[in-house]
Coordinates of C-alpha atoms in Angstrom, one line a residue:
M869 CA 173.1 204.7 169.7
S870 CA 175.6 207.0 169.0
S871 CA 175.4 210.3 168.9
S872 CA 176.7 210.4 164.6
A873 CA 173.5 208.2 163.4
P874 CA 172.9 211.7 161.5
L875 CA 175.7 211.1 159.0
A876 CA 173.5 207.5 158.3
D877 CA 173.5 206.7 154.4
P878 CA 170.0 208.8 153.0
A879 CA 169.4 205.4 151.2
V880 CA 169.0 203.6 154.5
G881 CA 166.1 206.0 155.6
T882 CA 164.0 205.7 151.4
R883 CA 163.9 202.0 152.0
D884 CA 162.9 202.6 155.3
A885 CA 160.3 204.4 154.6
R886 CA 159.5 202.2 151.1
K887 CA 158.7 199.2 153.6
T888 CA 156.8 200.9 155.6
L889 CA 154.7 202.2 153.2
I890 CA 154.6 198.7 151.3
R891 CA 153.5 197.6 154.7
A892 CA 151.0 199.5 155.6
E893 CA 149.2 199.2 151.9
Q894 CA 149.5 194.8 152.6
T895 CA 147.7 195.7 155.6
R896 CA 144.6 198.0 154.0
L897 CA 144.6 194.2 151.2
L898 CA 144.2 192.1 154.0
Y899 CA 141.5 194.2 156.1
A900 CA 139.6 195.0 152.8
N901 CA 139.4 191.1 152.4
S902 CA 138.2 191.1 155.9
N903 CA 134.5 190.8 155.5
I904 CA 134.2 188.5 152.5
S905 CA 137.0 186.4 154.7
A906 CA 134.9 186.4 157.0
E907 CA 131.1 185.7 155.5
V908 CA 133.6 182.7 153.4
T909 CA 133.7 181.5 156.8
V910 CA 130.5 181.5 158.4
I911 CA 129.4 180.1 155.1
G912 CA 131.6 177.3 154.6
S913 CA 131.6 176.3 158.7
T914 CA 127.8 176.6 158.3
A915 CA 127.8 174.5 154.8
L916 CA 130.5 171.4 156.9
G917 CA 128.6 170.6 160.0
L918 CA 125.4 170.5 157.9
L919 CA 127.2 168.1 155.3
Q920 CA 129.0 166.2 158.9
W921 CA 125.7 166.0 161.0
T922 CA 125.0 162.8 160.2
V923 CA 128.0 161.5 160.8
I924 CA 129.4 163.3 163.6
A925 CA 128.4 163.9 167.5
H926 CA 125.4 167.2 167.5
P927 CA 127.5 168.6 170.7
V928 CA 130.4 168.3 168.9
V929 CA 129.5 170.3 166.1
V930 CA 127.1 172.5 167.1
A931 CA 130.3 173.4 169.3
W932 CA 132.6 174.4 166.4
W933 CA 129.2 176.5 164.4
L934 CA 130.2 178.2 168.0
Y935 CA 133.6 179.3 167.9
M936 CA 133.8 179.6 164.1
A937 CA 130.7 181.8 164.2
A938 CA 133.2 184.0 167.8
V939 CA 135.7 183.9 165.5
S940 CA 134.3 185.2 162.6
L941 CA 132.5 188.0 164.9
A942 CA 135.3 189.1 165.6
R943 CA 137.0 189.5 163.2
F944 CA 133.5 191.5 161.5
I945 CA 134.0 194.3 164.8
L946 CA 138.1 194.0 163.9
A947 CA 138.1 195.0 160.3
R948 CA 135.0 198.2 160.9
Q949 CA 137.1 199.1 164.4
Y950 CA 140.8 200.1 161.4
R951 CA 138.3 201.1 159.5
L952 CA 136.6 203.6 161.3
A953 CA 139.8 204.3 163.5
A954 CA 141.1 205.8 159.9
P955 CA 144.7 204.0 161.8
A956 CA 148.2 204.8 161.9
G957 CA 150.7 201.8 163.1
A958 CA 150.2 198.5 159.9
E959 CA 151.8 196.3 161.3
R960 CA 150.4 196.2 164.8
W961 CA 147.1 195.9 162.8
C962 CA 148.2 193.3 160.7
T963 CA 149.1 191.1 164.1
F964 CA 146.3 191.3 164.7
F965 CA 144.9 190.4 161.7
T966 CA 147.1 187.7 161.8
I967 CA 146.0 186.3 165.0
G968 CA 142.0 186.2 163.8
V969 CA 142.8 185.1 161.0
A970 CA 145.2 182.0 163.3
L971 CA 142.2 181.5 165.7
S972 CA 140.2 180.9 162.4
A973 CA 142.4 178.9 160.9
A974 CA 143.0 176.5 164.0
G975 CA 139.1 176.3 163.4
W976 CA 139.6 174.7 160.8
G977 CA 142.0 172.8 161.8
A978 CA 140.7 171.8 164.4
A979 CA 137.0 170.4 161.7
G980 CA 139.9 167.6 160.1
I981 CA 140.6 166.2 163.6
W982 CA 136.7 167.0 165.2
L983 CA 134.8 166.2 162.4
F984 CA 136.3 163.3 160.8
P985 CA 134.4 160.5 160.9
Q986 CA 136.0 157.4 161.0
G987 CA 135.4 154.8 159.2
D988 CA 133.2 156.7 156.3
L989 CA 134.9 157.0 153.5
T990 CA 132.7 159.3 151.5
H991 CA 132.3 162.7 154.2
Q992 CA 136.0 162.0 154.9
V993 CA 136.4 163.5 150.9
L994 CA 134.2 165.8 151.8
L995 CA 135.3 167.4 154.8
A996 CA 139.6 167.4 152.4
F997 CA 137.3 168.9 149.4
V998 CA 135.8 171.7 151.9
L999 CA 139.4 171.8 153.6
G1000 CA 140.8 172.5 149.2
G1001 CA 137.9 174.8 149.3
M1002 CA 139.2 176.2 152.1
M1003 CA 142.4 176.9 151.9
L1004 CA 142.8 177.6 148.2
G1005 CA 140.0 180.3 148.9
G1006 CA 142.3 181.9 151.8
G1007 CA 145.7 181.4 149.7
S1008 CA 144.7 184.1 147.0
I1009 CA 143.4 186.8 149.9
L1010 CA 145.5 186.7 152.4
A1011 CA 149.0 186.9 150.2
A1012 CA 149.3 190.3 150.8
R1013 CA 150.9 189.1 154.1
P1014 CA 153.7 186.2 154.3
E1015 CA 153.3 185.6 158.0
T1016 CA 149.2 186.6 157.4
F1017 CA 148.5 183.6 155.3
L1018 CA 151.7 180.5 156.5
A1019 CA 149.4 181.5 159.2
F1020 CA 145.9 180.4 157.6
L1021 CA 147.5 177.4 155.6
I1022 CA 149.9 176.1 157.4
P1023 CA 146.9 175.5 161.1
A1024 CA 144.6 174.1 158.4
G1025 CA 145.3 171.8 156.4
L1026 CA 148.5 169.6 158.3
P1027 CA 146.3 168.7 160.7
A1028 CA 143.5 166.5 158.5
S1029 CA 146.7 165.6 156.5
A1030 CA 147.8 164.1 159.5
H1031 CA 144.6 162.4 160.4
F1032 CA 144.6 160.4 157.2
F1033 CA 148.0 158.6 157.9
F1034 CA 146.5 157.7 161.7
P1035 CA 143.3 154.4 160.0
G1036 CA 147.6 153.4 157.8
D1037 CA 145.9 152.0 155.0
P1038 CA 146.3 152.2 151.1
E1039 CA 143.0 154.7 150.3
H1040 CA 144.2 157.2 153.3
L1041 CA 147.8 157.5 153.0
A1042 CA 147.3 157.4 149.4
M1043 CA 144.7 160.6 150.5
G1044 CA 147.2 161.7 153.8
S1045 CA 149.9 162.0 151.0
L1046 CA 147.3 164.1 148.0
A1047 CA 146.5 166.0 150.7
T1048 CA 149.8 167.5 152.1
I1049 CA 151.2 168.2 148.7
F1050 CA 147.9 170.3 147.5
T1051 CA 148.3 171.8 151.1
L1052 CA 152.0 172.1 150.0
A1053 CA 151.6 173.8 146.2
T1054 CA 149.4 176.3 147.8
V1055 CA 151.8 177.0 150.1
V1056 CA 154.2 177.7 147.3
S1057 CA 151.5 179.0 145.1
T1058 CA 150.4 181.7 147.5
R1059 CA 154.6 182.7 148.6
R1060 CA 154.4 182.8 144.2
I1061 CA 151.4 185.5 144.0
Y1062 CA 152.4 187.5 147.5
L1063 CA 155.9 187.8 145.6
T1064 CA 153.6 190.0 142.6
I1065 CA 152.2 191.7 144.9
N1066 CA 154.9 192.9 146.8
S1067 CA 157.4 193.3 143.1
A1068 CA 154.3 195.9 142.5
L1069 CA 153.9 197.6 145.1
N1070 CA 158.1 197.7 145.0
L1071 CA 156.9 199.7 141.5
Q1072 CA 155.0 201.8 142.9
F1073 CA 156.6 203.5 144.9
E1074 CA 160.4 202.8 143.0
N1075 CA 157.8 205.0 140.1
E1076 CA 156.4 207.7 141.5
D1077 CA 159.6 210.0 142.2
L1078 CA 160.0 209.6 138.5
V1079 CA 156.1 210.3 137.3
H1080 CA 156.8 213.5 139.1
A1081 CA 160.0 214.0 137.6
L1082 CA 158.9 213.5 134.4
R1083 CA 155.3 216.1 135.2
L1084 CA 158.6 218.8 136.2
E1085 CA 159.9 218.0 133.0
K1086 CA 156.9 218.4 131.1
D1087 CA 156.1 222.1 132.9
R1088 CA 159.9 223.0 131.6
V1089 CA 158.4 222.1 128.4
D1090 CA 155.0 223.7 128.4
S1091 CA 156.5 226.9 130.2
L1092 CA 159.0 226.3 126.4
N1093 CA 156.9 226.7 124.4
Q1094 CA 154.9 228.8 125.6
K1095 CA 157.6 231.6 124.9
L1096 CA 158.3 230.2 122.6
E1097 CA 154.7 231.1 121.7
L1098 CA 154.7 234.5 122.8
R1099 CA 158.1 235.8 121.2
V1100 CA 156.7 234.8 118.0
Q1101 CA 153.8 236.7 118.9
E1102 CA 155.8 239.9 119.1
R1103 CA 157.6 239.7 116.1
T1104 CA 154.5 238.9 113.4
A1105 CA 154.1 242.2 111.9
E1106 CA 158.2 242.4 110.6
L1107 CA 158.4 238.2 109.9
N1108 CA 154.9 237.6 107.8
E1109 CA 156.8 235.7 105.5
A1110 CA 159.0 234.0 108.9
V1111 CA 155.2 233.5 110.8
A1112 CA 154.8 231.3 106.5
L1113 CA 157.0 228.9 107.3
L1114 CA 156.6 228.6 111.2
R1115 CA 153.0 227.6 111.0
E1116 CA 154.4 225.0 107.6
E1117 CA 157.3 224.5 110.2
I1118 CA 154.5 223.5 113.0
A1119 CA 152.4 221.9 111.5
E1120 CA 155.1 219.5 110.2
R1121 CA 155.5 218.6 113.3
K1122 CA 152.5 218.0 114.8
L1123 CA 152.2 215.1 112.9
A1124 CA 155.4 213.9 113.7
E1125 CA 154.4 214.1 117.4
E1126 CA 151.0 212.7 116.0
E1127 CA 153.2 210.1 114.3
R1128 CA 154.8 209.6 117.3
G1129 CA 151.5 208.8 119.6
R1130 CA 150.7 206.8 117.7
I1131 CA 154.1 204.7 118.0
E1132 CA 154.6 205.2 121.5
I1133 CA 150.8 203.6 121.9
D1134 CA 151.6 201.3 119.4
L1135 CA 155.2 200.2 122.0
R1136 CA 153.1 199.6 125.3
H1137 CA 150.5 197.3 123.2
A1138 CA 153.8 195.8 122.5
Q1139 CA 154.8 195.7 125.8
K1140 CA 152.1 194.7 127.5
M1141 CA 151.3 192.0 125.3
Q1142 CA 155.0 190.7 126.2
A1143 CA 154.9 191.1 130.3
V1144 CA 151.2 188.9 130.0
G1145 CA 153.0 186.2 128.1
V1146 CA 156.0 186.1 130.3
L1147 CA 154.5 186.3 133.2
A1148 CA 151.7 184.0 131.5
G1149 CA 154.2 181.5 129.7
G1150 CA 156.2 181.3 133.5
I1151 CA 152.5 180.8 136.3
A1152 CA 152.1 177.6 132.9
H1153 CA 155.3 176.4 134.0
D1154 CA 155.2 175.9 137.3
F1155 CA 151.4 175.0 137.6
N1156 CA 152.2 172.2 134.9
N1157 CA 154.4 171.3 137.3
I1158 CA 152.2 171.2 140.6
L1159 CA 148.6 168.9 138.2
T1160 CA 150.9 166.1 137.5
S1161 CA 151.7 165.9 140.3
I1162 CA 148.1 165.5 141.8
A1163 CA 147.2 163.7 138.3
G1164 CA 150.0 161.7 138.4
Y1165 CA 149.2 160.9 142.5
A1166 CA 145.4 160.1 142.1
E1167 CA 146.5 158.3 139.9
L1168 CA 148.8 156.2 141.0
A1169 CA 145.6 156.1 144.9
Q1170 CA 143.5 155.3 141.7
D1171 CA 145.7 151.8 141.6
L1172 CA 144.6 150.9 145.5
L1173 CA 140.9 151.5 144.7
P1174 CA 138.6 148.6 143.4
K1175 CA 136.2 150.5 140.2
D1176 CA 133.0 149.6 141.8
S1177 CA 134.1 152.2 144.4
E1178 CA 132.8 155.6 145.4
A1179 CA 136.2 157.2 146.2
Y1180 CA 137.0 155.8 142.7
S1181 CA 134.5 158.0 140.5
H1182 CA 136.0 160.5 143.5
L1183 CA 139.5 160.6 142.1
E1184 CA 138.1 160.5 138.4
Q1185 CA 136.8 163.9 138.9
V1186 CA 140.6 164.7 140.1
M1187 CA 142.0 163.5 137.1
K1188 CA 139.7 164.8 134.4
A1189 CA 139.6 168.8 136.1
A1190 CA 143.5 168.5 135.6
L1191 CA 143.6 167.8 132.7
R1192 CA 141.1 170.0 132.2
A1193 CA 143.1 172.5 133.7
G1194 CA 145.6 170.9 131.2
D1195 CA 144.3 172.8 128.8
L1196 CA 143.7 176.0 129.8
V1197 CA 148.1 175.9 130.7
R1198 CA 148.5 174.9 126.8
G1199 CA 146.3 178.4 125.8
L1200 CA 147.9 180.3 128.6
L1201 CA 151.5 178.7 127.2
M1202 CA 150.4 178.7 123.4
F1203 CA 149.7 183.2 124.4
S1204 CA 153.1 183.5 125.6
R1205 CA 154.3 181.9 122.8
K1206 CA 156.2 179.4 124.6
G1207 CA 154.0 176.5 123.1
A1208 CA 151.9 174.6 120.9
P1209 CA 148.5 174.2 120.4
S1210 CA 147.7 169.5 119.2
P1211 CA 145.3 170.1 115.9
S1212 CA 143.9 167.0 115.0
L1213 CA 140.3 166.6 113.3
I1214 CA 137.7 166.7 115.2
P1215 CA 133.5 166.9 114.1
A1216 CA 132.4 170.4 114.6
G1217 CA 129.3 169.9 116.0
D1218 CA 130.5 167.5 118.8
I1219 CA 133.0 170.4 120.1
V1220 CA 130.9 173.0 119.8
T1221 CA 128.3 171.1 121.6
E1222 CA 130.6 170.4 124.0
A1223 CA 131.0 174.7 124.4
L1224 CA 127.5 175.8 124.0
E1225 CA 127.1 173.1 127.0
L1226 CA 129.5 174.0 129.4
L1227 CA 128.3 178.1 129.1
R1228 CA 124.7 176.9 128.4
A1229 CA 125.5 177.6 133.0
S1230 CA 126.8 180.6 133.1
L1231 CA 123.7 182.7 131.0
P1232 CA 122.0 185.0 132.9
A1233 CA 117.8 183.2 133.7
T1234 CA 117.3 186.8 131.0
V1235 CA 119.3 185.6 128.2
E1236 CA 117.2 182.5 125.6
F1237 CA 119.1 180.6 124.7
Q1238 CA 119.0 179.0 120.4
R1239 CA 121.0 176.8 118.7
T1240 CA 121.2 175.1 115.4
I1241 CA 124.0 172.0 114.7
D1242 CA 123.7 170.8 111.7
P1243 CA 125.3 166.8 112.4
D1244 CA 126.4 166.7 108.7
C1245 CA 129.5 169.6 109.6
G1246 CA 132.0 167.5 109.2
C1247 CA 135.1 167.7 111.0
V1248 CA 137.8 170.9 111.1
F1249 CA 141.3 169.9 112.0
A1250 CA 142.3 172.8 115.3
D1251 CA 142.9 171.8 118.8
P1252 CA 139.7 171.9 120.3
G1253 CA 140.7 173.9 123.0
L1254 CA 141.2 176.5 121.2
I1255 CA 137.6 175.9 119.0
H1256 CA 136.2 176.3 123.1
Q1257 CA 137.8 179.2 123.8
V1258 CA 136.1 180.8 120.1
V1259 CA 132.6 179.9 120.8
I1260 CA 132.9 180.4 124.6
N1261 CA 134.8 184.6 123.4
L1262 CA 132.2 185.3 120.8
C1263 CA 128.9 183.7 123.1
T1264 CA 130.3 185.7 126.2
N1265 CA 130.8 188.6 124.6
A1266 CA 127.3 188.2 122.7
Y1267 CA 125.7 188.1 126.4
Q1268 CA 127.2 191.2 127.5
A1269 CA 126.3 193.1 124.6
M1270 CA 123.1 192.6 126.4
S1271 CA 124.1 194.1 129.2
G1272 CA 121.8 192.1 131.6
G1273 CA 118.5 192.3 129.9
P1274 CA 116.6 190.4 128.5
G1275 CA 117.8 189.7 124.8
R1276 CA 118.5 186.4 123.3
L1277 CA 121.7 184.6 121.9
E1278 CA 121.7 182.2 119.1
V1279 CA 124.6 179.4 117.6
V1280 CA 124.1 178.6 114.1
L1281 CA 126.7 175.5 112.5
A1282 CA 126.0 174.7 109.9
P1283 CA 128.5 173.5 106.5
I1284 CA 129.0 175.3 103.3
E1285 CA 130.2 175.9 100.0
V1286 CA 131.6 178.8 98.6
S1287 CA 132.7 179.1 94.3
A1288 CA 132.4 181.4 91.6
T1289 CA 128.4 181.1 91.5
H1290 CA 128.1 182.2 95.5
P1291 CA 126.5 185.4 95.9
A1292 CA 128.6 187.9 96.1
A1293 CA 128.0 188.1 100.3
H1294 CA 130.9 186.1 100.4
A1295 CA 133.4 187.3 98.0
W1296 CA 135.2 188.4 100.2
I1297 CA 135.9 183.8 101.4
P1298 CA 138.8 182.3 98.8
E1299 CA 136.4 178.9 97.1
G1300 CA 135.8 175.9 98.6
S1301 CA 134.3 174.0 101.3
Y1302 CA 133.8 175.1 105.5
V1303 CA 131.0 175.4 108.4
R1304 CA 130.5 178.3 109.3
L1305 CA 129.4 179.8 113.0
A1306 CA 127.3 182.9 113.4
V1307 CA 126.8 184.1 116.2
S1308 CA 124.4 186.9 116.4
D1309 CA 122.4 188.8 119.9
T1310 CA 119.5 191.3 119.9
G1311 CA 121.8 193.8 122.4
P1312 CA 122.3 198.0 120.6
G1313 CA 125.1 196.2 117.8
I1314 CA 128.2 198.2 118.1
P1315 CA 129.0 202.1 117.0
A1316 CA 130.3 202.7 113.4
K1317 CA 132.8 204.8 115.0
I1318 CA 134.5 202.0 117.3
A1319 CA 133.7 199.0 114.5
D1320 CA 137.3 199.6 113.0
R1321 CA 139.1 198.7 115.9
I1322 CA 137.2 195.5 117.6
F1323 CA 139.8 193.3 116.4
E1324 CA 142.6 195.4 117.8
P1325 CA 144.2 193.7 121.3
F1326 CA 143.6 195.9 124.6
F1327 CA 140.2 197.9 123.0
T1328 CA 138.3 197.6 125.0
T1329 CA 134.6 200.0 125.6
K1330 CA 133.7 198.4 128.8
A1331 CA 135.2 200.1 132.4
P1332 CA 138.7 199.6 133.5
G1333 CA 138.3 195.9 135.4
Q1334 CA 135.4 194.7 133.9
G1335 CA 137.7 193.4 130.3
T1336 CA 140.9 193.3 129.0
G1337 CA 140.7 194.5 125.6
L1338 CA 141.7 191.1 124.3
G1339 CA 138.6 188.5 123.8
L1340 CA 137.8 189.2 120.2
S1341 CA 141.1 190.1 119.0
V1342 CA 142.2 186.2 120.6
V1343 CA 139.3 184.7 118.7
H1344 CA 140.9 186.9 115.2
G1345 CA 144.3 184.6 115.9
I1346 CA 143.4 181.7 116.2
V1347 CA 140.6 181.4 113.4
T1348 CA 143.5 183.3 110.7
G1349 CA 145.9 181.2 112.4
Y1350 CA 143.7 177.7 111.2
G1351 CA 143.0 179.0 108.1
G1352 CA 139.9 181.3 108.8
F1353 CA 137.9 184.0 108.6
I1354 CA 136.0 186.0 110.0
R1355 CA 133.4 189.2 109.8
F1356 CA 130.4 190.8 111.3
E1357 CA 127.2 191.7 110.8
N1358 CA 125.7 195.2 112.4
H1359 CA 122.0 195.5 112.9
Q1360 CA 121.8 198.6 115.1
P1361 CA 120.2 198.8 117.5
T1362 CA 118.9 196.0 118.0
G1363 CA 122.2 193.5 117.2
T1364 CA 125.2 192.2 115.7
T1365 CA 125.8 188.7 114.7
F1366 CA 129.4 187.7 113.6
F1367 CA 131.2 185.3 111.2
V1368 CA 133.6 182.7 111.5
Y1369 CA 134.3 180.2 108.7
L1370 CA 137.0 178.0 109.1
P1371 CA 138.2 175.2 106.2
R1372 CA 135.7 171.7 106.3
V1373 CA 138.1 168.6 106.4
T1374 CA 137.3 165.3 104.3
A1375 CA 136.6 162.7 107.6
D1376 CA 139.9 160.3 106.0
R1377 CA 142.5 163.0 106.3
P1378 CA 145.2 162.0 108.8
S1379 CA 144.5 163.0 113.0
A1380 CA 147.5 164.2 115.1
A1381 CA 145.0 162.4 118.1
R1382 CA 146.6 159.3 118.9
E1383 CA 144.9 156.2 121.0
L1384 CA 146.3 155.7 123.9
G1385 CA 145.5 151.4 124.9
P1386 CA 146.6 150.1 128.3
A1387 CA 149.9 150.9 129.5
P1388 CA 152.3 148.6 128.1
R1389 CA 154.7 146.7 130.6
G1390 CA 158.4 146.7 129.9
A1391 CA 161.8 145.7 131.7
G1392 CA 165.1 147.6 132.2
R1393 CA 166.8 150.2 134.0
I1394 CA 165.7 153.7 133.1
L1395 CA 167.7 157.0 134.8
F1396 CA 164.2 159.0 135.8
V1397 CA 166.1 163.0 136.6
D1398 CA 163.1 166.1 137.2
D1399 CA 164.7 168.9 139.7
E1400 CA 160.5 169.3 141.2
E1401 CA 161.3 166.6 143.9
P1402 CA 157.2 164.5 143.9
I1403 CA 156.8 164.4 139.7
A1404 CA 161.0 162.9 140.1
L1405 CA 159.0 160.4 142.8
L1406 CA 155.9 160.2 140.8
G1407 CA 158.1 158.8 137.8
A1408 CA 159.7 156.2 139.6
R1409 CA 156.6 154.9 141.2
I1410 CA 154.8 154.4 137.5
L1411 CA 157.9 153.1 136.1
R1412 CA 158.4 150.8 138.5
D1413 CA 155.2 149.7 138.6
L1414 CA 155.3 148.9 135.7
G1415 CA 158.3 146.8 135.4
Y1416 CA 161.7 149.6 134.9
Q1417 CA 164.3 149.1 137.5
V1418 CA 164.5 153.5 137.6
T1419 CA 167.7 155.0 139.0
V1420 CA 165.7 158.8 140.2
T1421 CA 167.6 162.3 140.6
T1422 CA 166.6 165.7 140.8
S1423 CA 170.0 167.3 140.2
S1424 CA 170.6 167.1 136.3
V1425 CA 174.5 167.6 137.0
E1426 CA 174.1 164.2 139.4
A1427 CA 172.1 163.1 136.9
L1428 CA 174.9 163.2 133.8
S1429 CA 177.1 162.0 137.3
L1430 CA 175.2 159.0 138.0
F1431 CA 174.9 158.1 134.0
A1432 CA 179.1 158.6 133.9
G1433 CA 179.8 156.0 136.1
A1434 CA 177.9 153.4 134.7
L1435 CA 177.7 153.5 131.1
Q1436 CA 176.6 150.1 129.5
E1437 CA 173.7 149.3 132.6
F1438 CA 170.6 152.3 131.9
D1439 CA 168.5 151.8 128.8
L1440 CA 166.9 154.8 128.5
V1441 CA 167.1 158.3 130.5
V1442 CA 164.0 160.2 130.9
T1443 CA 164.8 164.1 131.3
D1444 CA 162.5 167.6 132.2
F1445 CA 163.6 170.8 130.4
A1446 CA 163.5 173.1 132.2
M1447 CA 166.2 172.5 135.1
P1448 CA 168.6 174.7 137.2
K1449 CA 173.1 174.0 136.7
M1450 CA 172.3 172.6 133.4
N1451 CA 168.4 172.7 131.7
G1452 CA 167.5 169.5 129.4
G1453 CA 169.3 169.7 126.3
E1454 CA 172.6 170.5 128.1
L1455 CA 172.4 167.6 130.1
I1456 CA 171.1 164.9 126.5
S1457 CA 173.8 166.7 125.0
R1458 CA 176.3 165.7 127.2
L1459 CA 175.1 162.1 127.5
K1460 CA 175.0 161.2 124.5
Q1461 CA 178.7 162.2 123.8
L1462 CA 178.7 159.9 126.4
R1463 CA 176.8 156.6 125.0
P1464 CA 175.7 158.3 121.3
D1465 CA 173.5 155.0 122.1
I1466 CA 170.8 155.8 124.4
A1467 CA 167.4 156.2 123.9
V1468 CA 165.8 160.0 125.7
I1469 CA 163.2 161.0 127.0
L1470 CA 161.9 164.3 126.8
L1471 CA 159.8 165.6 129.5
S1472 CA 158.3 169.4 129.5
G1473 CA 155.8 171.7 131.2
F1474 CA 156.9 175.5 129.4
N1475 CA 158.3 174.7 125.6
E1476 CA 156.8 172.1 123.3
E1477 CA 158.7 173.5 120.6
V1478 CA 161.4 172.5 121.7
I1479 CA 161.5 168.6 119.9
N1480 CA 160.3 169.9 116.9
S1481 CA 163.6 172.1 116.5
E1482 CA 165.9 171.7 114.5
Q1483 CA 169.1 171.5 117.8
S1484 CA 166.9 169.0 119.4
R1485 CA 166.8 167.4 116.4
R1486 CA 170.5 166.8 116.1
L1487 CA 170.7 165.6 120.1
G1488 CA 169.0 162.5 119.3
V1489 CA 165.1 163.0 121.3
N1490 CA 164.1 159.6 120.9
E1491 CA 160.1 160.5 122.1
Y1492 CA 158.3 164.2 124.2
V1493 CA 155.8 163.3 126.5
R1494 CA 154.0 166.7 127.7
K1495 CA 153.6 167.6 130.8
P1496 CA 150.9 166.9 133.0
F1497 CA 151.3 162.9 131.3
S1498 CA 149.5 160.1 132.3
S1499 CA 150.8 156.6 133.4
A1500 CA 149.8 155.8 130.1
E1501 CA 151.7 157.9 128.1
L1502 CA 154.7 157.6 129.3
A1503 CA 154.5 153.8 129.1
H1504 CA 154.0 154.3 125.6
A1505 CA 156.7 157.0 125.4
I1506 CA 158.8 154.0 126.7
R1507 CA 158.7 151.9 124.5
R1508 CA 158.1 153.8 121.1
A1509 CA 161.9 154.6 122.1
L1510 CA 163.0 151.5 123.6
D1511 CA 161.4 148.8 120.3
P1512 CA 164.1 150.0 118.0
V1513 CA 166.6 148.4 120.8
H1514 CA 164.9 146.1 122.7
P1515 CA 162.7 144.5 120.0
P1516 CA 159.0 143.6 121.3
G1517 CA 159.0 141.1 123.7
A1518 CA 162.4 141.0 124.7

């Protein structure tokens, strides 16, 4: 290298140093979770070996156990050496770690071959579930470095996925497809976690210089303030009147600084909420696409199995889990204001009972749980998932308030009428019929000094990392959003009771929910557009099974070209909303310019509000289908969109 190298841009050296620091921190994160990863490997391999013990030759299982135990022991030793050596050279230690992970992944990949029971579908499914769980857990733990998580996910997932294809029958082809999609989805999700970690570390090191500069500026300002105070003190004897005026000015300045401080706190809270909302919306969009593929292909796999088979019931559980995950994603979308709830007329007693059943398994054994549900509570008009969230958040706060010690958690649900003759205890609630939910605990109660702040976003008395401070604020937002009220009674030091009042609805109020029957078949030619290839292929398969002719594309630009070249050949266009180069709204607008009478169905896992906007109505969207969707939902939406053009039976 030439001796002129020192003349290089110093910014390059700074970037290289920052990259070195980031890589060292990523390596530290890997080793911080190393023992957990090795322990999970030992537990998972032991469990898998026991599950397959009756269907795989015992020497094979024992040999595999010994291999996994040896690899885990080597990883324990490596982690111990890393901690004892206070190591430098992050890349070298990362390479050692990656080799250990790759050896572990090879063991799991080998399990997909050695422990694969020929002809025993049940144990094949168990093998797939255990491998999938290890991949999910390993991806989250190893996400700090891409070479590390790729060295684990690819060898661990692809051998089993490939092995499912070997028998060649429809069941194994479907399971192989699902396993492959799951492996790829896990890689994509883990990569997103890696990008998030990498961005956070970049911001951390970039902000250190700024924080240092701000501290220097603060010291300079403090120094100037001290000099100013000394000067004022020196002239106090001569300028008594000036001192009085100056003191008044200082008092006003302090008030202004306090006000400024409050404004800055509010601004930081708003920025936190905006950042969390943007992150939640982005993650929710990606997960909706993943869940659409999982639920859709599971449903297609079910169609290939007899309904009384065990594999069919397993896939039924996969679909239920995907739909439940879809409900959680809807909560993320609502939190980020990129989605809207789906209120319907729901029996209050049923939905609260369902939430309590979900919660009961997580309650500590030291907590006595009592519930009283009035069967004549009636109905409320609300989103079931959000009512679940209200019940679970309040109950979680209640048993956490008892600090893990013995106590009693009591939940009471009953109807109540508030009228002019009702006791003054409900004077703050307008007259009417309500369903009242009461959640009581026997904890120490709420200190008076914080009682006025418990519904504030991000306010929490828990230690850092143990709570976000969003639980009660989210409950407050949900309850008031449905025209309800929330208050609490503090019985310090013997406990607290929260009361939630939701408007009680008469039984004949129309429900927003729509019961779907069997998927109706039909005829016609459909153009299906989605930039996610798995979803595009899924939609094409569903529609062809329903009797339609389908043209599928993953590009909105190509879709416009296909449509322009065959204006009268398509009866319907089904398009995603969020797509690169040209989104679904712009595509629909251009299609309508070419052919105003074309029927359009809009798919989206990102922004449900678009279907209710004036712009969407002007575009002429006939139906909206939210991701993840089932075959029946899509089939009914198609019939509703086409029937005005093609009468039933056409």
